[in-house]
Coordinates of C-alpha atoms in Angstrom, one line a residue:
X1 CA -7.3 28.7 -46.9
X2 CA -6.1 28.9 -43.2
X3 CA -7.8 31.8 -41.6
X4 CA -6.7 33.9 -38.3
X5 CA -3.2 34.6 -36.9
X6 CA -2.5 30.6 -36.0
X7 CA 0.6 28.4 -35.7
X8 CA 1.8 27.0 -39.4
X9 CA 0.7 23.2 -39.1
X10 CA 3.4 20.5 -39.4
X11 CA 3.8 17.9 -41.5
X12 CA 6.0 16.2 -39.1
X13 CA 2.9 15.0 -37.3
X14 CA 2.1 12.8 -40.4
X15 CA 5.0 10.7 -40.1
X16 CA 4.9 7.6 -38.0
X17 CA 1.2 8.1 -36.8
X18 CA 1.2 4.9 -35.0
X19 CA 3.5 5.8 -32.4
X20 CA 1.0 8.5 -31.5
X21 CA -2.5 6.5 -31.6
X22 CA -3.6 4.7 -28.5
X23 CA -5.8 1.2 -29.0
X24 CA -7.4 -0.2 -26.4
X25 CA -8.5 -3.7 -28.0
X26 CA -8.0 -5.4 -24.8
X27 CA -11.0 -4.1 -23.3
X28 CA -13.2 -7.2 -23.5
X29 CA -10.3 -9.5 -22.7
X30 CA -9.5 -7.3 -19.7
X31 CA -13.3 -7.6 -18.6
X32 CA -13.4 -11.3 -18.9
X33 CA -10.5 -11.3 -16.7
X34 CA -11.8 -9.2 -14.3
X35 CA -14.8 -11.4 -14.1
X36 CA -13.4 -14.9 -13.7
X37 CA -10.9 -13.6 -11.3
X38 CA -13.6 -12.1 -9.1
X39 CA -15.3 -15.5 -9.2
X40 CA -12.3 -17.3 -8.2
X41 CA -11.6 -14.8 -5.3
X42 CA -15.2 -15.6 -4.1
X43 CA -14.2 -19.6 -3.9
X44 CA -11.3 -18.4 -2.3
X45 CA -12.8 -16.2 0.4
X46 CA -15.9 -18.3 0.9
X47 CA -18.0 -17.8 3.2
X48 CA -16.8 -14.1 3.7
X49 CA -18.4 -11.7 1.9
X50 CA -17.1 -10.9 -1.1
X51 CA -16.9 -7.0 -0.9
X52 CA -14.5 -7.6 2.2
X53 CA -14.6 -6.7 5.8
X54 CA -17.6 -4.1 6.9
X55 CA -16.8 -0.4 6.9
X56 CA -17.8 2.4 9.0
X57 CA -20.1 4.8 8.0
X58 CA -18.1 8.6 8.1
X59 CA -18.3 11.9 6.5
X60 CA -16.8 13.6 3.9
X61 CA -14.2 15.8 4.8
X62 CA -13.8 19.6 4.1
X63 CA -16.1 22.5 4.1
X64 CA -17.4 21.5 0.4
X65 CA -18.2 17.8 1.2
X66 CA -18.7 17.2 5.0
X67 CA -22.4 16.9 5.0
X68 CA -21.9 13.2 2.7
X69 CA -21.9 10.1 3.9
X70 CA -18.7 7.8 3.1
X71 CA -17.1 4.4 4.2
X72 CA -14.3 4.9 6.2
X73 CA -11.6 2.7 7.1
X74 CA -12.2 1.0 10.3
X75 CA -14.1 1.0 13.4
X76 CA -12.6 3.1 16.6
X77 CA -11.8 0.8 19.7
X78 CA -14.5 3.3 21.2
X79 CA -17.1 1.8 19.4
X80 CA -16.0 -1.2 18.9
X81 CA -15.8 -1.4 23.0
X82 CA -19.6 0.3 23.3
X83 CA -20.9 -2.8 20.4
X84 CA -19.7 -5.0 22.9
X85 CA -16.5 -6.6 20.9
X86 CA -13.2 -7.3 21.6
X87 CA -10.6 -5.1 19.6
X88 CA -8.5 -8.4 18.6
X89 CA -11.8 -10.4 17.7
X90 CA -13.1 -7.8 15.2
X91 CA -10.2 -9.0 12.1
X92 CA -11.4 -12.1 12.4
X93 CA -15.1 -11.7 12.0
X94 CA -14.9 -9.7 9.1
X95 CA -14.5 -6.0 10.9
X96 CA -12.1 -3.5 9.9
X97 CA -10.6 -1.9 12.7
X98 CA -8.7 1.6 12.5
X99 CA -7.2 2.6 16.3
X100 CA -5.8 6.1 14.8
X101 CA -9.6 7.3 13.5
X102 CA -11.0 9.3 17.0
X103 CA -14.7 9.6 16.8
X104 CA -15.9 13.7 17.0
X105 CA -19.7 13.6 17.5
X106 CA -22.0 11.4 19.5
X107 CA -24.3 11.0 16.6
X108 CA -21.3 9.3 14.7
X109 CA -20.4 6.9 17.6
X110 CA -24.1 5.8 17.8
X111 CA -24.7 5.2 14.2
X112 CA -21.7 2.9 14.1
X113 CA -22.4 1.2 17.4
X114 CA -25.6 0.2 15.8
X115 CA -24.6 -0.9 12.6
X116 CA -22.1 -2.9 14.1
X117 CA -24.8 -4.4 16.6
X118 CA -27.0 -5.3 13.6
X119 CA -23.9 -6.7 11.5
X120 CA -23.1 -9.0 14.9
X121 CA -27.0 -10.1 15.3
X122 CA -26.8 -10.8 11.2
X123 CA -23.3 -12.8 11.5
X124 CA -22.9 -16.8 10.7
X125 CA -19.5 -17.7 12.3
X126 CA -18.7 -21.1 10.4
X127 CA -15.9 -23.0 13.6
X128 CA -12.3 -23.8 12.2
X129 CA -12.6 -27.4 12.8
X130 CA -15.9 -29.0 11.1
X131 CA -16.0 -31.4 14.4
X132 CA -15.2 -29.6 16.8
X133 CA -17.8 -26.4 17.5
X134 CA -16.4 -23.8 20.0
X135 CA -18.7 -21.3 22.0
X136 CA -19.4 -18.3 20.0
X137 CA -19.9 -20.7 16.7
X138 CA -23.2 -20.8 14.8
X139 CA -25.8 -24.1 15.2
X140 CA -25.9 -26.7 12.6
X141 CA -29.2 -25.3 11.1
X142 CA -27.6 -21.2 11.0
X143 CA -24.6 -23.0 8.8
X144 CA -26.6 -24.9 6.8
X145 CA -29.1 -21.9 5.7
X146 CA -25.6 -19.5 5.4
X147 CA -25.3 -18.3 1.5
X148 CA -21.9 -15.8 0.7
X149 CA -22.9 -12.2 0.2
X150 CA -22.1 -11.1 -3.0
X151 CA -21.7 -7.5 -3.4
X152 CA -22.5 -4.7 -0.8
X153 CA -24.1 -5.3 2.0
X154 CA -25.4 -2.9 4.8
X155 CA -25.1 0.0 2.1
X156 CA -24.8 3.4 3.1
X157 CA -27.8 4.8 2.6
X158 CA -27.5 8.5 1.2
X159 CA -29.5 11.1 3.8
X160 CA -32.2 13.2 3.1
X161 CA -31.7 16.6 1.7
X162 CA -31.4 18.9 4.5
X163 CA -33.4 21.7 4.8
X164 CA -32.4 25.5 4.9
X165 CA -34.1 28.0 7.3
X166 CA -34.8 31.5 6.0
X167 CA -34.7 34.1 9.1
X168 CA -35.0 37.3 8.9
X169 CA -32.3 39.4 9.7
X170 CA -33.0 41.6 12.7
X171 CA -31.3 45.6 14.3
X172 CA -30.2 43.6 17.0
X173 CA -28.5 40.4 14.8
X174 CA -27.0 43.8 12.7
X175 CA -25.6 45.6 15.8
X176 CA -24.2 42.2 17.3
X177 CA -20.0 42.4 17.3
X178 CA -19.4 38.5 16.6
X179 CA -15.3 39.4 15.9
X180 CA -15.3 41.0 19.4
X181 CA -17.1 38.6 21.0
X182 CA -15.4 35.9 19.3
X183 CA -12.0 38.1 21.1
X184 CA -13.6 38.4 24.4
X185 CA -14.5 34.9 24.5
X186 CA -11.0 33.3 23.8
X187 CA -9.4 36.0 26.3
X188 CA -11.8 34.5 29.3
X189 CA -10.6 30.9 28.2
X190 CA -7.3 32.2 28.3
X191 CA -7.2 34.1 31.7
X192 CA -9.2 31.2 33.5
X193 CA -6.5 29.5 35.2
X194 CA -4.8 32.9 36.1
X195 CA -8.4 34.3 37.4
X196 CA -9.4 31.1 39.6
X197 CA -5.8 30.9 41.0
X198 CA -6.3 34.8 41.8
X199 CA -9.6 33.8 43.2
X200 CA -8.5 31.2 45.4
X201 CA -5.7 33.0 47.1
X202 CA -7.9 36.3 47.7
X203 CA -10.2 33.7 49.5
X204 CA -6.9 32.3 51.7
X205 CA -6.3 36.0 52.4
X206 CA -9.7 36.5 54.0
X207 CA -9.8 33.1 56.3
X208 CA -6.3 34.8 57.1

């Protein structure tokens, strides 16, 4: 017996079930592929890494996620110029370059500057022509010893947990106005220009 105040079911729903049942045999076919066409990209690509070109290391945006650590989508001509390499050599050594990306903290610019200065001192630059070796091209004993990464390498390594200070909450922190301040503050930024200007011709006046 159906109990409670529900909808009547339908019959309607028994009629030509397949048309409402999803399979999914393919799964291990589909992971075969995946597999062997991963491998074949790897011949293709060799001796590039096969995750693709390094990443920066950038943080997570909004209020809710900006204290994780992510890969972003290239290196900022700013760091890029600090590490010491040109912005049109980067692409071709396996850096991803992004000239819109502006870098906000100092902390940020030096974490990238470095991991780029350890991903240069770690690279194996095989030359275009087997017989004839430019400047900047590995030695004969570097190419020899070179494997191909596979997988990630120079992972982000997640930061430790940060710590939260309890303080306790004072008269004076309690009588602090931080609205009005916050007012006051932006009014002194605003008037600046008209105050120094102000300044400087009462100072003309006086010489006068």
């Amino acid at each position: 017996m159906v109990k409670h105040n529900n909808v009547i079911a339908s019959g309607n729903v028994k009629k030509d079930w397949q048309r409402h049942v999803k399979t999914w045999f393919n799964q291990p076919a589909r992971k075969q592929r995946r597999r062997i066409a991963r491998q074949k990209k790897a011949v293709k690509i060799f001796p590039r890494p096969t995750s693709g070109p390094l990443r920066p290391i950038v943080q997570c945006q909004t209020l809710k996620y900006n204290m994780k650590s992510r890969a972003g989508r290239g290196f900022t001509l700013e760091e890029l110029k600090a590490a010491g390499i040109p912005k049109k050599l980067a692409p071709t050594i396996g850096i991803s370059v992004d000239h819109r990306r502006k870098n906000r903290s100092l902390e940020g610019l030096q974490t990238n500057v470095q991991r780029l200065k350890t991903y240069k001192a770690k690279l194996v630059i095989f030359p275009r022509r087997a017989r004839k070796v430019k400047a900047g091209d590995s030695t004969l004993e570097e190419l020899a010893n070179a494997t191909q990464v596979q997988g990630d390498y120079m992972p982000i390594a997640r930061g430790e947990k940060r710590s939260v200070e309890v303080v306790k909450v004072t008269e004076e922190m309690k009588a602090f106005k931080a609205y009005g301040k916050l007012r006051v503050e932006r009014m002194n930024q605003r008037q600046l220009g008209a105050r120094l200007k102000k300044a400087a011709e009462a100072e003309k006046e006086e010489k006068k």
